Amino acid sequence: MRADATVVLVEGESDRRALAALARRLGHDLAASGADVVPMDGITNLRHHLAELDAREAPPRVLGLFDVGEQAHVARMLTAAGRGPADSVDDLEALGFFACTLDLEDELIRAAGADVIEGVLAEHRDLSRFRTFQRQPYQRDRPIDAQLRRFAGTAAGRKTWFAADVVEVLPIERMPQPMLRLLDAVVG
């Protein structure tokens, strides 16, 4: 591993693919920058990944993306790994860990708006499924952003392409700030 290596820890494959898509759109070559985006299969695996990375002969710089609801867990794990303390979202950002409001899909849905998201669903032939989903009793009275966020995770494989495909069509100026700040930390 390069002396200037960076590992970016993300919760899952959908986050990895979304960051890769954004980096590509911004003209950043993550591999050339010495960065590797690693899905952890859930934030509960953060402690394991930090320990594994810190045990390397040349530990890499570690950055991450997480859901704000996991802030306390992330702060505890970073502190336990000797990287803290981190008492706030600002402290976590100073350590290179960036929080998404609710989750990455929520950030992208709010940034894109329902029309853009529905266009992505239509490209995947999922729009009619979404319309059926909207008619379910529990969904009928919920705001469309909440419906879209829930729908993104309802079918096997949908969440994997959802975020990356939204990143591909979303204007750069509307990209979620946590993603942009994370990529800036990686390559900046």
Short mmCIF file of C-alpha atoms in Angstrom, two decimals:
data_model
loop_
_atom_site.label_atom_id
_atom_site.label_comp_id
_atom_site.label_asym_id
_atom_site.label_seq_id
_atom_site.Cartn_x
_atom_site.Cartn_y
_atom_site.Cartn_z
CA MET A 1 0.00 0.00 0.00
CA ARG A 2 1.24 3.48 -0.87
CA ALA A 3 2.58 5.63 1.93
CA ASP A 4 -0.04 8.25 1.06
CA ALA A 5 -2.89 5.72 0.82
CA THR A 6 -6.39 6.65 1.85
CA VAL A 7 -9.21 4.28 2.73
CA VAL A 8 -12.73 5.65 2.60
CA LEU A 9 -15.11 3.59 4.74
CA VAL A 10 -18.74 3.61 3.65
CA GLU A 11 -21.71 1.66 4.95
CA GLY A 12 -22.47 -0.37 1.85
CA GLU A 13 -22.03 -1.04 -1.84
CA SER A 14 -24.56 1.61 -2.86
CA ASP A 15 -22.48 4.28 -1.09
CA ARG A 16 -19.29 2.99 -2.74
CA ARG A 17 -20.85 3.11 -6.19
CA ALA A 18 -22.31 6.59 -5.62
CA LEU A 19 -18.95 8.01 -4.50
CA ALA A 20 -17.20 6.37 -7.46
CA ALA A 21 -19.77 7.89 -9.83
CA LEU A 22 -19.36 11.35 -8.31
CA ALA A 23 -15.56 11.12 -8.42
CA ARG A 24 -15.73 10.14 -12.08
CA ARG A 25 -18.10 13.03 -12.86
CA LEU A 26 -15.75 15.46 -11.10
CA GLY A 27 -12.77 14.10 -13.03
CA HIS A 28 -11.09 12.51 -10.01
CA ASP A 29 -9.27 9.22 -10.36
CA LEU A 30 -9.58 7.69 -6.90
CA ALA A 31 -7.09 4.90 -7.61
CA ALA A 32 -4.50 7.38 -8.90
CA SER A 33 -5.07 9.40 -5.73
CA GLY A 34 -4.25 6.32 -3.67
CA ALA A 35 -7.82 6.05 -2.44
CA ASP A 36 -9.81 2.88 -1.97
CA VAL A 37 -13.52 3.09 -1.12
CA VAL A 38 -14.42 0.14 1.10
CA PRO A 39 -18.02 -0.89 1.89
CA MET A 40 -18.24 -2.14 5.49
CA ASP A 41 -21.55 -4.01 5.19
CA GLY A 42 -23.00 -1.74 7.84
CA ILE A 43 -21.69 0.87 10.25
CA THR A 44 -21.59 -1.71 13.05
CA ASN A 45 -18.45 -3.07 11.37
CA LEU A 46 -16.56 0.21 11.79
CA ARG A 47 -14.59 -0.99 14.82
CA HIS A 48 -13.39 -4.07 12.93
CA HIS A 49 -12.32 -2.05 9.88
CA LEU A 50 -10.50 0.57 11.96
CA ALA A 51 -8.62 -2.14 13.88
CA GLU A 52 -7.67 -3.93 10.66
CA LEU A 53 -6.44 -0.74 9.00
CA ASP A 54 -4.53 0.43 12.09
CA ALA A 55 -2.78 -2.97 12.31
CA ARG A 56 -1.15 -2.52 8.90
CA GLU A 57 2.57 -1.86 8.74
CA ALA A 58 1.80 1.50 7.13
CA PRO A 59 -1.71 2.46 8.31
CA PRO A 60 -3.58 4.50 5.70
CA ARG A 61 -5.39 7.73 6.24
CA VAL A 62 -9.02 6.78 7.00
CA LEU A 63 -12.05 8.82 6.00
CA GLY A 64 -15.72 7.89 5.99
CA LEU A 65 -19.34 8.57 5.20
CA PHE A 66 -22.13 7.69 7.63
CA ASP A 67 -25.79 8.33 8.47
CA VAL A 68 -26.28 11.07 11.06
CA GLY A 69 -28.37 8.70 13.19
CA GLU A 70 -25.17 6.71 13.73
CA GLN A 71 -23.20 9.72 14.96
CA ALA A 72 -22.83 8.48 18.54
CA HIS A 73 -21.65 5.05 17.37
CA VAL A 74 -19.14 6.52 14.92
CA ALA A 75 -17.83 8.93 17.58
CA ARG A 76 -17.42 6.07 20.10
CA MET A 77 -15.58 3.87 17.60
CA LEU A 78 -13.24 6.65 16.47
CA THR A 79 -12.51 7.61 20.06
CA ALA A 80 -11.87 3.97 21.02
CA ALA A 81 -9.46 3.72 18.07
CA GLY A 82 -7.54 6.74 19.38
CA ARG A 83 -8.86 9.13 16.75
CA GLY A 84 -11.29 11.16 18.88
CA PRO A 85 -12.78 12.65 20.82
CA ALA A 86 -15.61 13.61 18.52
CA ASP A 87 -18.50 15.26 20.32
CA SER A 88 -20.21 16.81 17.30
CA VAL A 89 -20.71 16.43 13.56
CA ASP A 90 -18.08 19.16 13.11
CA ASP A 91 -15.60 17.16 15.21
CA LEU A 92 -16.30 14.09 13.09
CA GLU A 93 -15.75 16.07 9.88
CA ALA A 94 -12.43 17.31 11.27
CA LEU A 95 -11.52 13.61 11.63
CA GLY A 96 -12.61 12.98 8.03
CA PHE A 97 -16.01 11.39 8.71
CA PHE A 98 -18.96 13.06 6.99
CA ALA A 99 -22.61 12.69 8.02
CA CYS A 100 -25.58 12.28 5.70
CA THR A 101 -28.96 13.46 6.94
CA LEU A 102 -30.91 10.22 7.43
CA ASP A 103 -28.81 8.43 4.78
CA LEU A 104 -27.21 8.93 1.37
CA GLU A 105 -30.44 8.10 -0.47
CA ASP A 106 -32.27 10.80 1.52
CA GLU A 107 -29.57 13.34 0.64
CA LEU A 108 -29.85 12.47 -3.05
CA ILE A 109 -33.66 12.45 -3.11
CA ARG A 110 -33.82 15.90 -1.50
CA ALA A 111 -31.13 17.24 -3.84
CA ALA A 112 -32.66 15.79 -6.99
CA GLY A 113 -36.36 16.20 -6.31
CA ALA A 114 -39.11 13.73 -7.07
CA ASP A 115 -39.17 14.35 -10.84
CA VAL A 116 -35.51 13.43 -11.31
CA ILE A 117 -35.86 10.36 -9.08
CA GLU A 118 -38.96 9.23 -10.93
CA GLY A 119 -37.02 9.61 -14.18
CA VAL A 120 -34.31 7.30 -12.84
CA LEU A 121 -36.96 4.81 -11.75
CA ALA A 122 -38.54 4.97 -15.21
CA GLU A 123 -35.18 4.16 -16.82
CA HIS A 124 -35.06 1.02 -14.68
CA ARG A 125 -38.69 0.16 -15.47
CA ASP A 126 -39.50 0.64 -11.79
CA LEU A 127 -41.86 3.61 -12.03
CA SER A 128 -45.02 1.50 -12.28
CA ARG A 129 -43.85 -0.48 -9.23
CA PHE A 130 -43.34 2.81 -7.42
CA ARG A 131 -46.89 3.92 -8.31
CA THR A 132 -48.23 0.63 -6.91
CA PHE A 133 -46.09 1.14 -3.79
CA GLN A 134 -47.54 4.66 -3.34
CA ARG A 135 -51.06 3.23 -3.20
CA GLN A 136 -50.28 0.95 -0.25
CA PRO A 137 -52.25 2.04 2.83
CA TYR A 138 -49.20 3.00 4.91
CA GLN A 139 -47.65 4.97 2.04
CA ARG A 140 -50.66 6.93 0.77
CA ASP A 141 -50.39 9.89 3.13
CA ARG A 142 -46.61 10.05 3.40
CA PRO A 143 -44.64 12.78 1.60
CA ILE A 144 -43.21 11.67 -1.74
CA ASP A 145 -39.61 12.04 -0.47
CA ALA A 146 -40.35 9.53 2.30
CA GLN A 147 -42.04 7.20 -0.17
CA LEU A 148 -39.06 7.35 -2.54
CA ARG A 149 -36.57 6.75 0.27
CA ARG A 150 -38.48 3.70 1.49
CA PHE A 151 -39.00 2.41 -2.05
CA ALA A 152 -35.25 2.60 -2.76
CA GLY A 153 -34.67 -0.18 -0.24
CA THR A 154 -37.65 -2.44 -0.87
CA ALA A 155 -36.33 -4.76 -3.61
CA ALA A 156 -33.13 -6.77 -3.73
CA GLY A 157 -30.54 -4.90 -5.75
CA ARG A 158 -32.45 -1.62 -6.15
CA LYS A 159 -30.49 0.22 -3.50
CA THR A 160 -27.23 -0.86 -5.15
CA TRP A 161 -27.93 1.04 -8.38
CA PHE A 162 -30.24 3.74 -7.02
CA ALA A 163 -27.74 6.21 -5.53
CA ALA A 164 -25.14 5.86 -8.31
CA ASP A 165 -27.76 6.35 -11.02
CA VAL A 166 -29.08 9.48 -9.31
CA VAL A 167 -25.51 10.82 -9.02
CA GLU A 168 -25.10 10.30 -12.78
CA VAL A 169 -28.02 12.62 -13.64
CA LEU A 170 -27.95 15.14 -10.79
CA PRO A 171 -26.37 18.52 -11.66
CA ILE A 172 -23.07 18.90 -9.81
CA GLU A 173 -24.22 22.11 -8.12
CA ARG A 174 -27.03 20.13 -6.45
CA MET A 175 -24.87 17.25 -5.17
CA PRO A 176 -25.16 16.54 -1.45
CA GLN A 177 -22.54 18.44 0.51
CA PRO A 178 -21.35 15.47 2.62
CA MET A 179 -20.32 13.64 -0.57
CA LEU A 180 -18.58 16.69 -2.00
CA ARG A 181 -16.72 17.44 1.25
CA LEU A 182 -15.65 13.80 1.54
CA LEU A 183 -14.29 13.71 -2.01
CA ASP A 184 -12.55 17.03 -1.42
CA ALA A 185 -10.87 15.49 1.64
CA VAL A 186 -9.83 12.48 -0.44
CA VAL A 187 -8.30 14.34 -3.35
CA GLY A 188 -7.82 17.87 -1.98
#
